[in-house]
Each structure stands twice: as C-alpha cells, then as structure tokens.
Short mmCIF file of C-alpha atoms and ligand atoms in Angstrom, two decimals:
data_model
loop_
_atom_site.label_atom_id
_atom_site.label_comp_id
_atom_site.label_asym_id
_atom_site.label_seq_id
_atom_site.Cartn_x
_atom_site.Cartn_y
_atom_site.Cartn_z
CA MET A 13 -20.20 6.13 23.01
CA ALA A 14 -19.43 7.43 19.58
CA ASN A 15 -17.65 6.38 16.45
CA HIS A 16 -13.96 7.26 16.98
CA LEU A 17 -12.91 7.52 13.31
CA TYR A 18 -16.17 8.61 11.74
CA ASP A 19 -16.74 11.44 14.22
CA ALA A 20 -13.33 12.98 13.47
CA LEU A 21 -12.91 12.35 9.71
CA PHE A 22 -16.33 12.20 8.20
CA ALA A 23 -19.04 13.69 10.47
CA PRO A 24 -17.70 17.29 10.32
CA ASN A 25 -17.98 17.09 6.56
CA GLU A 26 -21.67 15.98 6.50
CA THR A 27 -22.75 19.57 6.00
CA ASN A 28 -19.68 20.59 4.01
CA ASP A 29 -20.76 21.47 0.48
CA ALA A 30 -17.20 22.24 -0.69
CA PRO A 31 -15.66 20.06 -3.39
CA PHE A 32 -14.22 16.77 -2.14
CA LEU A 33 -13.55 14.81 -5.31
CA ARG A 34 -12.66 16.42 -8.70
CA LEU A 35 -12.90 13.77 -11.37
CA LYS A 36 -11.06 13.32 -14.63
CA ASN A 37 -14.18 14.09 -16.67
CA GLY A 38 -14.63 17.43 -14.83
CA ASP A 39 -17.37 16.25 -12.47
CA ILE A 40 -17.14 17.45 -8.91
CA LEU A 41 -18.54 15.59 -5.82
CA SER A 42 -18.94 17.64 -2.67
CA PHE A 43 -18.15 16.26 0.79
CA SER A 44 -21.87 16.31 1.66
CA SER A 45 -22.94 14.43 -1.53
CA PHE A 46 -20.17 11.89 -0.97
CA LEU A 47 -21.37 11.32 2.64
CA LYS A 48 -24.92 10.76 1.41
CA ILE A 49 -23.69 7.95 -0.81
CA THR A 50 -21.83 6.46 2.15
CA ALA A 51 -25.07 6.48 4.18
CA GLN A 52 -26.91 4.66 1.38
CA PHE A 53 -24.12 2.11 1.18
CA ALA A 54 -24.07 1.65 4.98
CA ASN A 55 -27.88 1.11 4.96
CA LEU A 56 -27.54 -1.54 2.25
CA LEU A 57 -24.77 -3.36 4.12
CA GLY A 58 -26.93 -3.38 7.21
CA ASP A 59 -30.00 -4.59 5.30
CA SER A 60 -27.83 -7.33 3.79
CA GLY A 61 -27.25 -8.64 7.29
CA LEU A 62 -23.76 -7.30 7.95
CA VAL A 63 -23.21 -6.09 11.50
CA ALA A 64 -20.41 -4.30 13.31
CA GLY A 65 -17.25 -6.44 13.36
CA ASP A 66 -18.10 -8.32 10.11
CA ARG A 67 -15.62 -8.22 7.25
CA LEU A 68 -16.35 -6.89 3.75
CA VAL A 69 -13.91 -8.01 0.99
CA VAL A 70 -13.69 -5.42 -1.76
CA GLN A 71 -11.87 -5.98 -5.04
CA VAL A 72 -13.03 -3.15 -7.31
CA HIS A 73 -11.56 -0.44 -9.52
CA LYS A 74 -10.85 2.96 -8.12
CA SER A 75 -13.87 5.27 -8.18
CA PRO A 76 -15.70 7.67 -5.82
CA GLN A 77 -18.11 4.83 -5.03
CA ALA A 78 -15.21 2.48 -4.14
CA LEU A 79 -13.99 5.12 -1.69
CA ALA A 80 -17.53 5.48 -0.36
CA ILE A 81 -17.44 1.77 0.60
CA TYR A 82 -14.56 2.50 2.93
CA ALA A 83 -16.54 5.27 4.64
CA ALA A 84 -19.71 3.18 4.73
CA CYS A 85 -17.75 0.45 6.52
CA VAL A 86 -16.39 2.91 9.08
CA ARG A 87 -19.79 4.31 9.93
CA ALA A 88 -21.42 0.87 10.10
CA GLY A 89 -18.54 -0.59 12.20
CA ILE A 90 -17.77 -3.13 9.46
CA ILE A 91 -14.13 -4.06 8.91
CA PHE A 92 -13.02 -2.92 5.43
CA LEU A 93 -10.83 -5.38 3.51
CA PRO A 94 -9.70 -3.89 0.19
CA LEU A 95 -7.77 -6.10 -2.28
CA ASN A 96 -5.39 -5.33 -5.12
CA THR A 97 -7.41 -5.59 -8.37
CA ALA A 98 -4.66 -7.78 -9.83
CA TYR A 99 -5.21 -10.66 -7.37
CA THR A 100 -6.41 -13.90 -8.98
CA PRO A 101 -9.57 -15.76 -7.87
CA ALA A 102 -7.40 -18.27 -5.98
CA GLU A 103 -5.85 -15.45 -4.04
CA VAL A 104 -9.19 -13.79 -3.44
CA ASP A 105 -10.49 -17.11 -2.15
CA TYR A 106 -7.74 -17.20 0.47
CA PHE A 107 -8.54 -13.65 1.69
CA VAL A 108 -12.28 -14.35 1.86
CA SER A 109 -11.95 -17.64 3.74
CA ASP A 110 -9.08 -16.50 6.04
CA SER A 111 -10.94 -13.34 7.05
CA GLY A 112 -14.29 -15.08 7.37
CA ALA A 113 -15.81 -12.28 5.27
CA SER A 114 -19.60 -11.85 5.07
CA MET A 115 -19.77 -10.32 1.60
CA LEU A 116 -17.62 -10.03 -1.49
CA LEU A 117 -17.86 -6.92 -3.64
CA CYS A 118 -16.17 -7.15 -7.08
CA ASP A 119 -16.07 -5.58 -10.52
CA GLY A 120 -18.79 -6.74 -12.86
CA SER A 121 -16.12 -8.25 -15.21
CA SER A 122 -14.97 -10.67 -12.51
CA VAL A 123 -18.33 -11.82 -11.23
CA ASP A 124 -18.21 -14.99 -13.25
CA VAL A 125 -14.85 -16.11 -11.92
CA LEU A 126 -15.49 -14.96 -8.40
CA SER A 127 -19.04 -16.33 -7.97
CA PRO A 128 -17.62 -19.79 -7.25
CA VAL A 129 -15.47 -18.21 -4.53
CA ALA A 130 -18.49 -16.64 -2.94
CA ALA A 131 -20.47 -19.85 -3.28
CA ARG A 132 -17.67 -21.95 -1.65
CA ASN A 133 -17.52 -19.50 1.20
CA LYS A 134 -21.32 -19.30 1.40
CA ILE A 135 -21.44 -15.52 1.18
CA GLU A 136 -23.22 -12.94 -0.95
CA ILE A 137 -21.46 -11.44 -3.98
CA ARG A 138 -22.32 -8.00 -5.38
CA THR A 139 -20.77 -5.80 -8.08
CA LEU A 140 -19.46 -2.31 -8.22
CA ASN A 141 -17.91 -1.16 -11.44
CA GLY A 142 -15.33 1.59 -12.10
CA ASP A 143 -18.06 3.84 -13.46
CA GLY A 144 -20.07 3.51 -10.23
CA SER A 145 -22.67 1.12 -11.67
CA GLY A 146 -23.27 -2.46 -10.59
CA THR A 147 -25.70 -4.50 -8.48
CA PHE A 148 -24.44 -3.00 -5.23
CA ALA A 149 -24.80 0.59 -6.34
CA GLN A 150 -28.24 -0.19 -7.91
CA ALA A 151 -29.60 -1.74 -4.70
CA ALA A 152 -28.14 1.16 -2.67
CA ALA A 153 -29.78 3.79 -4.79
CA GLY A 154 -33.11 2.99 -3.17
CA LYS A 155 -31.80 3.38 0.40
CA SER A 156 -32.02 6.33 2.70
CA ASP A 157 -29.19 8.82 2.59
CA ARG A 158 -29.21 9.11 6.36
CA PHE A 159 -27.68 6.52 8.61
CA VAL A 160 -27.40 6.27 12.38
CA THR A 161 -23.68 5.78 12.86
CA ILE A 162 -22.68 2.70 14.86
CA ASP A 163 -20.67 3.19 18.06
CA ARG A 164 -17.01 2.20 17.83
CA ASP A 165 -14.16 3.10 20.10
CA GLY A 166 -10.51 3.75 19.28
CA ASP A 167 -9.47 0.11 19.74
CA ASP A 168 -12.14 -1.33 17.46
CA LEU A 169 -10.99 -2.51 14.05
CA ALA A 170 -11.55 -0.33 11.02
CA ALA A 171 -9.66 -2.32 8.40
CA LEU A 172 -7.90 -5.58 7.66
CA LEU A 173 -5.11 -5.07 5.11
CA TYR A 174 -3.34 -8.18 3.93
CA THR A 175 0.41 -8.13 3.49
CA SER A 176 2.05 -10.97 1.53
CA GLY A 177 3.84 -13.35 3.87
CA THR A 178 7.45 -14.32 3.38
CA THR A 179 6.43 -17.89 4.06
CA GLY A 180 3.90 -17.65 1.24
CA ARG A 181 0.95 -17.14 3.54
CA SER A 182 -0.50 -13.64 3.66
CA LYS A 183 -1.24 -12.03 6.97
CA GLY A 184 -4.15 -9.68 7.77
CA ALA A 185 -2.93 -6.56 9.55
CA MET A 186 -5.61 -5.42 12.04
CA LEU A 187 -5.82 -1.60 11.94
CA SER A 188 -7.92 0.07 14.60
CA HIS A 189 -9.88 3.30 14.42
CA ASP A 190 -7.24 4.98 16.51
CA ASN A 191 -4.31 3.61 14.47
CA LEU A 192 -5.77 5.44 11.45
CA LEU A 193 -6.94 8.58 13.22
CA SER A 194 -3.82 9.23 15.22
CA ASN A 195 -1.68 8.90 12.11
CA ALA A 196 -3.99 11.13 10.04
CA ARG A 197 -3.77 13.82 12.75
CA THR A 198 -0.02 13.63 12.91
CA LEU A 199 0.48 13.80 9.10
CA THR A 200 -2.02 16.62 8.63
CA GLY A 201 -0.07 18.69 11.15
CA CYS A 202 3.41 17.77 9.91
CA TRP A 203 2.61 18.34 6.26
CA GLN A 204 0.46 21.45 7.00
CA PHE A 205 -2.64 20.36 5.17
CA SER A 206 -5.61 22.74 5.06
CA ASN A 207 -8.89 23.12 3.24
CA ARG A 208 -7.09 25.22 0.64
CA ASP A 209 -5.19 22.14 -0.53
CA VAL A 210 -5.96 20.12 -3.66
CA LEU A 211 -4.25 16.70 -3.54
CA LEU A 212 -3.44 15.06 -6.89
CA HIS A 213 -4.47 11.47 -6.19
CA ALA A 214 -3.24 8.91 -8.72
CA LEU A 215 -2.48 6.09 -6.27
CA PRO A 216 -4.51 2.92 -5.91
CA ILE A 217 -6.95 2.89 -2.97
CA PHE A 218 -6.45 -0.72 -1.93
CA HIS A 219 -3.15 0.10 -0.23
CA THR A 220 -2.37 2.12 2.90
CA HIS A 221 -0.56 4.93 0.90
CA GLY A 222 -3.47 5.90 -1.40
CA LEU A 223 -6.21 4.92 1.06
CA PHE A 224 -5.25 6.01 4.53
CA VAL A 225 -2.34 8.40 4.11
CA ALA A 226 -3.87 10.39 1.22
CA VAL A 227 -7.64 10.16 1.90
CA ASN A 228 -7.65 10.46 5.69
CA VAL A 229 -5.46 13.54 5.63
CA CYS A 230 -7.75 15.25 3.10
CA LEU A 231 -10.86 14.33 5.12
CA LEU A 232 -9.36 15.67 8.29
CA SER A 233 -8.27 18.98 6.80
CA GLY A 234 -11.16 19.47 4.42
CA ALA A 235 -8.83 19.40 1.40
CA SER A 236 -10.16 18.25 -1.97
CA MET A 237 -8.62 15.66 -4.30
CA VAL A 238 -8.15 15.41 -8.03
CA PHE A 239 -9.16 11.79 -7.99
CA LEU A 240 -7.67 10.00 -11.00
CA PRO A 241 -8.42 6.31 -11.83
CA GLY A 242 -4.65 5.61 -11.88
CA PHE A 243 -1.30 7.09 -12.85
CA ASN A 244 -0.98 8.34 -16.35
CA THR A 245 1.60 11.01 -17.23
CA ASP A 246 -0.73 12.94 -19.57
CA ASP A 247 -3.41 13.20 -16.85
CA VAL A 248 -0.97 14.19 -14.16
CA VAL A 249 0.56 16.83 -16.41
CA LYS A 250 -2.93 18.17 -17.16
CA PHE A 251 -4.08 18.35 -13.53
CA ILE A 252 -0.90 19.50 -11.79
CA PRO A 253 -1.55 23.18 -12.39
CA ALA A 254 -4.88 22.79 -10.54
CA SER A 255 -3.28 20.96 -7.53
CA THR A 256 -1.18 21.93 -4.52
CA VAL A 257 0.11 18.57 -3.24
CA MET A 258 0.96 15.21 -4.80
CA MET A 259 1.58 11.89 -3.10
CA GLY A 260 3.32 9.22 -5.16
CA VAL A 261 5.63 6.25 -5.31
CA PRO A 262 9.09 6.87 -6.73
CA THR A 263 8.04 5.46 -10.09
CA PHE A 264 5.59 8.36 -10.52
CA TYR A 265 8.43 10.81 -10.14
CA THR A 266 10.84 9.07 -12.52
CA ARG A 267 8.04 8.89 -15.14
CA LEU A 268 7.29 12.60 -14.76
CA LEU A 269 10.96 13.43 -15.13
CA ASP A 270 11.02 11.48 -18.38
CA ASP A 271 8.46 13.89 -19.81
CA GLN A 272 9.70 17.25 -21.08
CA ARG A 273 6.37 18.94 -20.30
CA PHE A 274 7.05 18.46 -16.61
CA SER A 275 8.77 21.66 -15.55
CA GLY A 276 9.11 24.37 -12.91
CA GLU A 277 6.44 26.42 -14.77
CA LEU A 278 3.96 23.56 -14.68
CA THR A 279 4.48 22.94 -10.94
CA LYS A 280 4.62 26.52 -9.75
CA LYS A 281 1.38 26.35 -7.85
CA MET A 282 2.36 23.11 -6.07
CA ARG A 283 3.51 23.40 -2.48
CA LEU A 284 4.53 19.77 -1.78
CA PHE A 285 5.52 16.51 -3.49
CA ILE A 286 5.57 13.50 -1.12
CA SER A 287 7.15 10.09 -1.87
CA GLY A 288 6.93 6.79 -0.15
CA SER A 289 6.32 3.00 -0.31
CA ALA A 290 9.73 2.33 -1.86
CA PRO A 291 13.14 3.97 -1.81
CA LEU A 292 13.48 7.20 -3.75
CA LEU A 293 16.88 7.32 -5.39
CA ALA A 294 19.01 10.33 -4.39
CA GLU A 295 19.50 10.94 -8.18
CA THR A 296 15.73 11.29 -8.59
CA HIS A 297 15.54 13.71 -5.63
CA SER A 298 18.22 15.97 -7.15
CA ALA A 299 16.99 15.66 -10.78
CA PHE A 300 13.52 16.68 -9.53
CA GLU A 301 14.92 19.68 -7.62
CA GLN A 302 16.91 20.78 -10.67
CA ARG A 303 13.92 20.52 -12.98
CA THR A 304 11.22 22.00 -10.77
CA GLY A 305 12.81 23.71 -7.78
CA HIS A 306 10.82 21.43 -5.44
CA TYR A 307 12.51 19.11 -2.91
CA ILE A 308 10.51 15.86 -2.70
CA LEU A 309 9.49 15.04 0.87
CA GLU A 310 10.19 11.32 1.47
CA ARG A 311 8.49 9.46 4.24
CA TYR A 312 8.51 5.85 5.50
CA GLY A 313 5.70 3.60 6.62
CA MET A 314 4.22 0.21 6.14
CA THR A 315 0.82 -1.52 6.09
CA GLU A 316 1.21 -2.62 9.74
CA THR A 317 2.33 0.71 11.14
CA ASN A 318 0.92 3.46 9.00
CA MET A 319 3.59 6.17 8.71
CA ASN A 320 6.60 6.16 10.99
CA THR A 321 9.02 8.81 9.79
CA SER A 322 8.94 11.84 7.55
CA ASN A 323 11.36 14.41 6.25
CA PRO A 324 10.47 17.80 7.62
CA TYR A 325 8.11 20.22 5.96
CA ASP A 326 10.17 23.13 7.18
CA GLY A 327 13.82 22.14 7.38
CA GLU A 328 16.16 19.96 5.38
CA ARG A 329 14.62 17.23 3.24
CA ARG A 330 17.61 14.98 3.04
CA ALA A 331 17.89 12.84 -0.12
CA GLY A 332 18.29 9.11 0.53
CA THR A 333 16.75 9.38 3.95
CA VAL A 334 13.18 9.02 5.27
CA GLY A 335 13.56 11.72 7.88
CA PRO A 336 13.14 11.67 11.63
CA PRO A 337 10.44 9.77 13.49
CA LEU A 338 7.01 11.43 13.45
CA PRO A 339 5.80 13.03 16.62
CA GLY A 340 4.50 10.41 19.01
CA VAL A 341 6.26 7.57 17.16
CA ASP A 342 9.30 5.89 18.69
CA VAL A 343 11.81 4.42 16.30
CA ARG A 344 14.88 2.45 17.41
CA ILE A 345 17.53 0.34 15.72
CA VAL A 346 18.59 -2.91 17.27
CA ASP A 347 21.19 -5.53 16.40
CA ALA A 348 19.69 -7.90 13.82
CA GLN A 349 20.99 -11.02 15.54
CA THR A 350 20.82 -10.17 19.28
CA ALA A 351 17.96 -7.64 19.31
CA THR A 352 20.05 -5.46 21.66
CA ALA A 353 20.67 -1.72 21.34
CA ILE A 354 23.53 -0.70 19.00
CA PRO A 355 25.54 2.50 18.77
CA LEU A 356 23.97 5.42 16.94
CA GLY A 357 24.73 5.34 13.26
CA GLU A 358 25.13 1.55 12.95
CA VAL A 359 22.87 -0.59 10.75
CA GLY A 360 20.28 -2.85 12.42
CA ILE A 361 16.65 -3.76 12.42
CA ILE A 362 14.17 -0.86 12.58
CA GLU A 363 11.58 -1.22 15.33
CA VAL A 364 8.67 1.11 15.98
CA HIS A 365 6.21 1.84 18.76
CA GLY A 366 3.31 4.26 18.84
CA PRO A 367 -0.43 4.75 18.45
CA ASN A 368 0.02 4.14 14.69
CA VAL A 369 1.18 0.51 15.15
CA PHE A 370 -1.37 -2.16 14.31
CA LYS A 371 -3.11 -4.53 16.69
CA GLY A 372 -1.60 -7.73 15.39
CA TYR A 373 -2.24 -10.24 12.59
CA TRP A 374 -5.75 -11.62 12.19
CA HIS A 375 -6.10 -15.03 13.73
CA MET A 376 -2.38 -15.40 14.01
CA PRO A 377 -1.44 -14.85 17.64
CA GLU A 378 1.86 -16.68 17.40
CA LYS A 379 2.96 -14.63 14.37
CA THR A 380 1.93 -11.48 16.20
CA THR A 381 3.92 -12.42 19.29
CA GLU A 382 6.93 -13.22 17.16
CA GLU A 383 6.88 -9.79 15.52
CA PHE A 384 6.53 -7.71 18.67
CA ARG A 385 9.09 -7.25 21.48
CA ASP A 386 7.97 -7.63 25.04
CA ASP A 387 8.05 -3.87 25.48
CA GLY A 388 5.57 -3.37 22.62
CA PHE A 389 7.96 -2.46 19.80
CA PHE A 390 7.06 -3.85 16.36
CA ILE A 391 9.93 -5.46 14.45
CA THR A 392 9.56 -3.97 10.93
CA GLY A 393 12.05 -6.27 9.23
CA ASP A 394 13.55 -3.25 7.54
CA LEU A 395 17.28 -2.64 7.99
CA GLY A 396 18.35 0.90 8.66
CA ARG A 397 20.36 3.39 10.68
CA ILE A 398 19.75 6.70 12.34
CA ASP A 399 22.31 9.50 11.68
CA ALA A 400 23.56 12.06 14.13
CA ASP A 401 20.77 14.46 13.17
CA GLY A 402 18.08 11.88 13.85
CA TYR A 403 17.32 11.13 10.20
CA VAL A 404 16.44 7.48 9.48
CA HIS A 405 18.24 5.78 6.54
CA ILE A 406 16.70 2.57 5.17
CA VAL A 407 19.42 0.27 3.80
CA GLY A 408 17.64 -2.95 2.97
CA ARG A 409 14.91 -5.34 3.89
CA GLN A 410 15.59 -8.27 6.10
CA LYS A 411 12.38 -9.79 4.92
CA ASP A 412 13.60 -10.08 1.37
CA LEU A 413 10.76 -8.08 -0.07
CA ILE A 414 10.91 -6.83 -3.67
CA ILE A 415 9.05 -3.60 -4.37
CA SER A 416 8.28 -3.25 -8.09
CA GLY A 417 6.47 -0.14 -9.28
CA GLY A 418 5.30 0.42 -5.67
CA PHE A 419 3.83 -3.09 -5.34
CA ASN A 420 5.27 -5.68 -2.97
CA VAL A 421 6.45 -8.99 -4.33
CA TYR A 422 7.61 -11.63 -1.87
CA PRO A 423 10.21 -13.90 -3.51
CA LYS A 424 9.16 -16.88 -1.39
CA GLU A 425 5.70 -16.92 -2.92
CA LEU A 426 7.14 -17.20 -6.48
CA GLU A 427 9.86 -19.64 -5.41
CA LEU A 428 7.24 -22.01 -4.06
CA ILE A 429 5.44 -22.02 -7.45
CA LEU A 430 8.62 -22.33 -9.48
CA ASP A 431 10.03 -25.17 -7.35
CA ASP A 432 6.73 -27.08 -7.89
CA VAL A 433 7.22 -27.28 -11.65
CA ASP A 434 8.55 -30.63 -12.95
CA GLY A 435 12.16 -30.27 -13.99
CA VAL A 436 12.99 -27.48 -11.46
CA ALA A 437 15.45 -28.37 -8.77
CA GLU A 438 15.35 -25.04 -6.96
CA SER A 439 14.96 -21.35 -7.55
CA ALA A 440 15.77 -18.01 -6.05
CA VAL A 441 13.81 -14.89 -6.83
CA ILE A 442 15.48 -11.54 -6.52
CA GLY A 443 14.84 -7.90 -7.22
CA VAL A 444 17.22 -6.09 -9.61
CA PRO A 445 17.38 -2.32 -10.32
CA HIS A 446 14.92 -1.18 -12.95
CA GLY A 447 14.73 2.37 -14.32
CA ASP A 448 10.91 2.52 -14.38
CA PHE A 449 9.72 0.14 -11.67
CA GLY A 450 12.53 0.82 -9.14
CA GLU A 451 13.05 -2.94 -8.84
CA ALA A 452 12.08 -5.76 -11.22
CA VAL A 453 11.57 -9.40 -10.42
CA VAL A 454 14.11 -11.88 -11.77
CA GLY A 455 13.95 -15.65 -11.20
CA ILE A 456 17.16 -17.72 -10.98
CA ILE A 457 16.47 -21.35 -11.77
CA VAL A 458 18.40 -24.57 -11.26
CA LYS A 459 17.05 -27.48 -13.38
CA THR A 460 17.13 -31.11 -12.39
CA PRO A 461 19.50 -33.28 -14.45
CA ASP A 462 18.12 -33.92 -18.00
CA SER A 463 15.28 -31.51 -17.38
CA ARG A 464 13.79 -29.91 -20.53
CA VAL A 465 11.77 -27.28 -18.72
CA ASP A 466 12.00 -23.90 -20.38
CA GLU A 467 11.09 -20.25 -19.68
CA ALA A 468 7.66 -20.59 -21.26
CA ASP A 469 6.67 -23.55 -19.01
CA LEU A 470 7.68 -21.63 -15.93
CA LEU A 471 5.92 -18.36 -16.90
CA ASN A 472 2.84 -20.37 -17.70
CA ALA A 473 2.88 -21.93 -14.18
CA ILE A 474 3.23 -18.44 -12.70
CA ASP A 475 0.53 -16.81 -14.84
CA THR A 476 -2.16 -19.22 -13.65
CA SER A 477 -1.40 -18.77 -9.98
CA ILE A 478 -0.59 -15.19 -9.14
CA ALA A 479 -1.13 -11.53 -10.00
CA ARG A 480 0.58 -10.18 -13.09
CA PHE A 481 2.62 -7.53 -11.36
CA LYS A 482 4.53 -10.31 -9.59
CA ARG A 483 5.60 -11.95 -12.84
CA PRO A 484 9.41 -12.12 -13.31
CA LYS A 485 10.75 -9.82 -16.05
CA LYS A 486 13.37 -12.45 -16.73
CA LEU A 487 14.27 -16.05 -15.82
CA VAL A 488 17.91 -17.10 -15.76
CA PHE A 489 19.11 -20.70 -15.71
CA VAL A 490 22.22 -21.47 -13.60
CA ASP A 491 23.98 -24.68 -12.55
CA GLN A 492 23.77 -23.96 -8.81
CA LEU A 493 22.79 -21.29 -6.27
CA PRO A 494 25.51 -19.72 -4.12
CA ARG A 495 25.12 -20.75 -0.47
CA ASN A 496 26.76 -19.78 2.82
CA THR A 497 28.08 -22.22 5.38
CA MET A 498 24.66 -22.41 7.02
CA GLY A 499 23.17 -23.58 3.74
CA LYS A 500 21.34 -20.29 3.12
CA VAL A 501 21.17 -19.03 -0.48
CA GLN A 502 23.23 -15.86 -0.74
CA LYS A 503 20.84 -13.62 -2.52
CA ASN A 504 23.15 -10.59 -2.11
CA LEU A 505 25.59 -12.37 -4.47
CA LEU A 506 22.83 -13.11 -6.98
CA ARG A 507 21.71 -9.54 -6.84
CA GLU A 508 25.27 -8.40 -7.58
CA GLN A 509 25.77 -10.94 -10.37
CA PHE A 510 22.43 -10.25 -12.12
CA ALA A 511 22.22 -6.48 -11.39
CA ASP A 512 22.60 -5.64 -15.08
CA CYS A 513 20.63 -8.53 -16.56
CA LEU A 514 17.80 -6.32 -17.73
CA GLN A 515 19.92 -3.66 -19.38
P1 LIG B 30 3.80 -1.83 2.51
O1 LIG B 30 3.42 -2.66 3.70
O2 LIG B 30 3.30 -2.30 1.26
O3 LIG B 30 3.46 -0.38 2.76
O4 LIG B 30 5.38 -1.94 2.42
C1 LIG B 30 6.16 -1.53 3.48
C2 LIG B 30 7.62 -1.58 3.15
O5 LIG B 30 7.91 -0.68 2.09
C3 LIG B 30 8.45 -1.12 4.33
O6 LIG B 30 8.64 -2.13 5.25
C4 LIG B 30 9.73 -0.72 3.61
O7 LIG B 30 10.53 -1.84 3.32
C5 LIG B 30 9.19 -0.14 2.32
N1 LIG B 30 9.19 1.30 2.28
C6 LIG B 30 8.13 2.11 2.47
N2 LIG B 30 8.48 3.44 2.40
C7 LIG B 30 9.82 3.42 2.05
C8 LIG B 30 10.76 4.42 1.75
N3 LIG B 30 10.44 5.70 1.78
N4 LIG B 30 12.01 4.04 1.46
C9 LIG B 30 12.34 2.72 1.46
N5 LIG B 30 11.48 1.72 1.70
C10 LIG B 30 10.21 2.05 2.01
#
C-alpha cells in the first residue's frame, strides 16, 4: 500500500528546493526543508507512542511549525485535530475527551490552564509557540529528518474538524485522505494553480479554508505562499505586489477596500482573488472591480464537504452567487419540508454528493444518518437556489448559523448560557448586518418578573464560558419574543426589527 494523501501532496516535494513558505520577516523555507521538519515531528509523535488512527489535538498559533504538524500527522497516519486558538479550556476539554485524543499540543502561554485538561484525560501535553519554539519543537530537534511513511488508503481519516452543533454539542467531521485529495485536485485544476503562483495566506490554519483549500492546492501545484500570522491590512498591502493569488473571507476584502493604498496599481501582478466561508455582498464585488479591475471569484464549501461550487476562472463570475457545482460534485435543491425535488430556480435546501463529502460525524452514527439521504446526499442545511445558467445562490441558513468575521457562531450555544443566568426567562441570539464582520452577534433577552439582571452580568457569564469571537456585540432587553403558531421563535422578525441596532 501507500499513503494516499502524502504520496500526492507531500512526497513529490521532498526533493523540491524551491520556496514553499515566505515569512513576514523575510525568511524563506523551501519545500524540502519543510518536509524535513515534518519527518522530525512524525518521528517524535511515533516515539511518544502515537500510532496510526490516534488523534492529536492542536491548539497553537499559526506558524510554519504548526503547518508541519498537519503534514507530520498525514505521514504518520495520525488524525489531525486543529482547534481555534480562541477556544476556552472548557471547550478544549470537550474536544479532547470526545475525540479520545492521545496528545494535546498547545501554545506555551496556555500550558498552565490546559495542563489540568491533559491530566483529566490522562494524556501528554506539549507546547509549540508561534515562533516555532516550545517543548515539542525542542524534543523533535533531536530526531531524524527521515521518516518511513505509514500506509494509508483513500478512506482512512486524515483529519477531524469540529463544527459547533446547533444543539450546543459540537460534532467532529471525519475527513478522509481522499476527501482532501480529490478536492485539492479539483480546485487546483479549476483555479489554474501552477508552481509560478505565490498565494497570499492570511487565513487561520485551524479551519478548512486556510488549511485544506489554501495549503493543499499549493502543495499539489508546487506554488509558494506568503505565510502571514494573520490578517493585517498593512502586511497585506506590503506583500500583495509579490503575490499572484489571495484567498480570503469577505471581511478581508471590505477591510482592503477601506484602505486607499489598495488600488489597481498595487494589485496589477495578481491573477486571482478568491472569497468564501461567508456571503460576499454584491456591493463588495462591484466596489472591488471598480477599484482594482479584478472580479473576486466566490466559492462555497463547508467543513463537512470541502468545496462544493465555484464561480468560473474563465467565464462570468457572477456577484451574489457561488457559481456552478465543481466537476465531480453533485448539488441539488430539495423542498425544505418534504425533501422532494423542486422546480429549477426555487429556494430549498442545498444537498451535495461527491468524493469531497465527509465520512460522517465522529462517534455520532445517529446524527450522521440524520444528515445524509438514503442515496448518499449530504443535507447541508443551507438554503439556496440554482438559476437557469446553473449558478448556485445561497439565500440563508436553515441551521441558524451566524458567521461573524468568517467565524461560525451558533446561537443555540449562547442561548443555553444566557438562559442559565438567574433572572433570564429566555433569549434569542441573532446575527445582524455589520460593516466589518459581515454579521455581528446580538442577544435578545426576556427577563423574569422583578429580575435585576443587567448586561454586565450576562456578558460576564458568557466571557467565562466561550470564545471571545462569539461574544454578542449588543444585548437588547424585550418584554417577549415573537412566536409562530407552532411556538417557534420567529428570528426572521427579530432580525428585521434589530437590523440597525448597531448603527
Ligand atoms: P464552515 O463549516 O465553517 O466552513 O461553514 C460552512 C458554512 O459557511 C456553509 O454551510 C455556508 O452556510 C457558509 N458559507 C461558506 N461559503 C459561503 C459563501 N460563499 N456564501 C455564503 N455562505 C457561505
């Protein structure tokens, strides 16, 4: 056998001395040097007792070494489980115990708060800092830079990416070697990546967008990346003239448009700007075209499915749409209530099928069965329609998800915490339009009679339980929540009523 993903993405680059990562400080790491680090890391993981199929939880800052952990896991057959750096110890504890991880890798600054988590789960904890130092890197430095790659086939799992659950419980999406490889091949072809490309990489690498879409496409095509620690307008403006492609969330593009230095002249060597993870406003698309002459290419995907649709590279990039299905991916729209086919052009639930679609939720067979049709289509929970030219339009999210600055916030998770506070009768959490973040979180609260609870009490309860990016930008107190005849809270009415509450 062989290693399905490693052999295609990484192995061909073992002897490639061309630049792979171009860092902010001017340092350059070649593909071959990067792969030597991954071999040392894979050796250390093996020597620490991890074997193929084990899970490694990684909550570290973005760095070349953090990326090398992903590659080390692939070559050692270990299942990579990256986490948002904003998750609290309580959240990390859930991911560690639910996944049954064998090791926790964290930033040195969180080792004190995460050591009890590791102890409770009886696993080893090691550190990897944003500058590449830490106990993991130190121990790996003494290891061999050659590693005998572990056999894995296309159906073996490469990664477990947790998506927040609408019921408050996060689910681990099982992504196989072939889910990742098939999508990387498709995207590399559709977006015409080659080894002449330099991708400006300012996305986080704990999410499918910055990790799999961006990195796998570069590995497959031999392209290099300007690998920035995060998004910062000054850095992006500085490095754009040295890049050919950028991938971003819509917030990146609105922020760039807010800066007068961002111009057609600055972007003249760029061949492609790609947007995804949240809706790109048609206004942003046209403002971008007017300023730079570039039409942003919008695509649509999700953690569970990798990428599903993309506007064309050659051909019309239609604002407000996510383009036609990618080659090899079937997309259909069904009636939200009856799950039956509906006429072309009507709005329904988007369902997808293809080699990109994940293997199910970790240890949740019932949930997996619920979210797949008998014929293998995955029910995305997104509402959309397909126009006469085959372009998919996303019109909403049945699952009630809020996407703020590219990060997902599930209202239910916050509502559970708010409802738990003394003096709160009930709550509804909604997303409202926000110029910078796309959507911002707003909590609508109904107090119990005579309650003296105030905004500070509620924000305090939230701050101690969940990541900061989920914190509401505003809390509004109302007498009652609007409900339909079935007793369901009508969030659409709340969204309309409070659409301007942050202006
Ligand atoms: P995630 O699993 O974090 O990647 O979030 C996936 C969700 O993001 C999808 O189910 C969509 O609701 C949303 N999404 C991703 N790309 C787009 C897009 N281009 N336009 C609108 N929504 C998007």
